Amino acid sequence: MSEKLLKVDDLKMYFHTRDGVVKAVNGVSYELDGNQTLGIVGESGSGKSVTAMTIMRLISMPPGKVEGGTVTFKGQNLLELPEEKMRDIRGNEIAMIFQDPMTSLNPVYRVGRQLSEPLRIHKGAGKKEALERSIELLRLVGIPNPEQRVKDYPHQFSGGMRQRVMIAMALACDPDILIADEPTTALDVTIQAQIIELMQAVQKRTGSAIIMITHDLGVVADMADNVLVMYAGHPVEYGTTEEVFHQPSHPYTWGLMGSLPRADMTEKSSLKPIDGMPPSLIDLPSGCTFHPRCPYAQDICKAKVPETKSIGGLHTASCHFAGDPGFSREEMEKELNR
């Protein structure tokens, strides 16, 4: 069996603050191959972005501290590499599209200079060569008149165009892995669809792997091969997109899907938000962290941390009852409505 391009194993990233220890990422594991897309979903504060920032080694330590686990990329543990070697990988072999392009792009530098920088640092390109490649990248991501736009500043682009510039910058060095952190946030629906189509086209052309961090299950269903569902810093369900969407096995995943609008929705089948709020990552609930919000919680859920159960294939879920006969969203809803 060939070695995985990226393997994250039991990763734990905690933040040590005056108020206590924030367990932002608490035991995350997954694998990724080339030309494969992983969707990471969950509510805000579930640890999705911190997981990506830990992989990229972009978290200040202190207050952050890796409390355990490994991140293996091409056979080497990124968490143990010296910073100089990590700089060679960051932006070159693993690139990241950040959530807000307006704060990620430097407002005082022209877009062409910012696109040229990774090419000059990682590829040793000359000034003219880097500029030509920058124009080519802008053309690749669908920005019209790239020969002129390369001279513009970030504020002269619309939100969708700035996000395209961020994608172009991430693609500059043809990375093996592209991490997209909420790349369609704050964009209108039409632009969102264009950005997703663009990323799919880029993946088809380059064969790169993509980690798509989002709260939008529709985007995941459209793009991802595998799905990781996170809650309160912990993975609660993992599997292929087909496994997770057709046989969701954790009540939190049921809740996320129940809060999605559907075309066949009637007045009787209205949106069902998840009651309550995510817990404090400093003071996590005992047992299953989801039990205070779970309508199906039993005494064991409050007392004991659930093990990760195999449902079949790649599919796993961290729930005491996952995989048990009769434990499905439909059956449990019938029980509640009796």
mmCIF file of N, CA and C in Angstrom, residues 46 130 224 247 251 257:
data_model
loop_
_atom_site.group_PDB
_atom_site.id
_atom_site.type_symbol
_atom_site.label_atom_id
_atom_site.label_comp_id
_atom_site.label_asym_id
_atom_site.label_seq_id
_atom_site.Cartn_x
_atom_site.Cartn_y
_atom_site.Cartn_z
ATOM 1 N N SER A 46 -15.249 25.077 16.180
ATOM 2 C CA SER A 46 -15.102 23.626 16.326
ATOM 3 C C SER A 46 -13.664 23.148 16.112
ATOM 4 N N ALA A 130 8.853 36.211 -12.999
ATOM 5 C CA ALA A 130 7.824 36.147 -11.962
ATOM 6 C C ALA A 130 6.605 36.981 -12.359
ATOM 7 N N ALA A 224 -16.199 17.232 -2.100
ATOM 8 C CA ALA A 224 -15.323 16.382 -1.291
ATOM 9 C C ALA A 224 -15.439 14.894 -1.618
ATOM 10 N N GLN A 247 -25.519 7.789 5.282
ATOM 11 C CA GLN A 247 -25.708 7.052 6.529
ATOM 12 C C GLN A 247 -25.058 7.814 7.687
ATOM 13 N N PRO A 251 -25.341 12.054 16.186
ATOM 14 C CA PRO A 251 -26.424 13.038 16.338
ATOM 15 C C PRO A 251 -26.035 14.460 15.944
ATOM 16 N N MET A 257 -27.290 18.415 9.297
ATOM 17 C CA MET A 257 -28.077 18.145 8.097
ATOM 18 C C MET A 257 -29.523 18.619 8.264
#
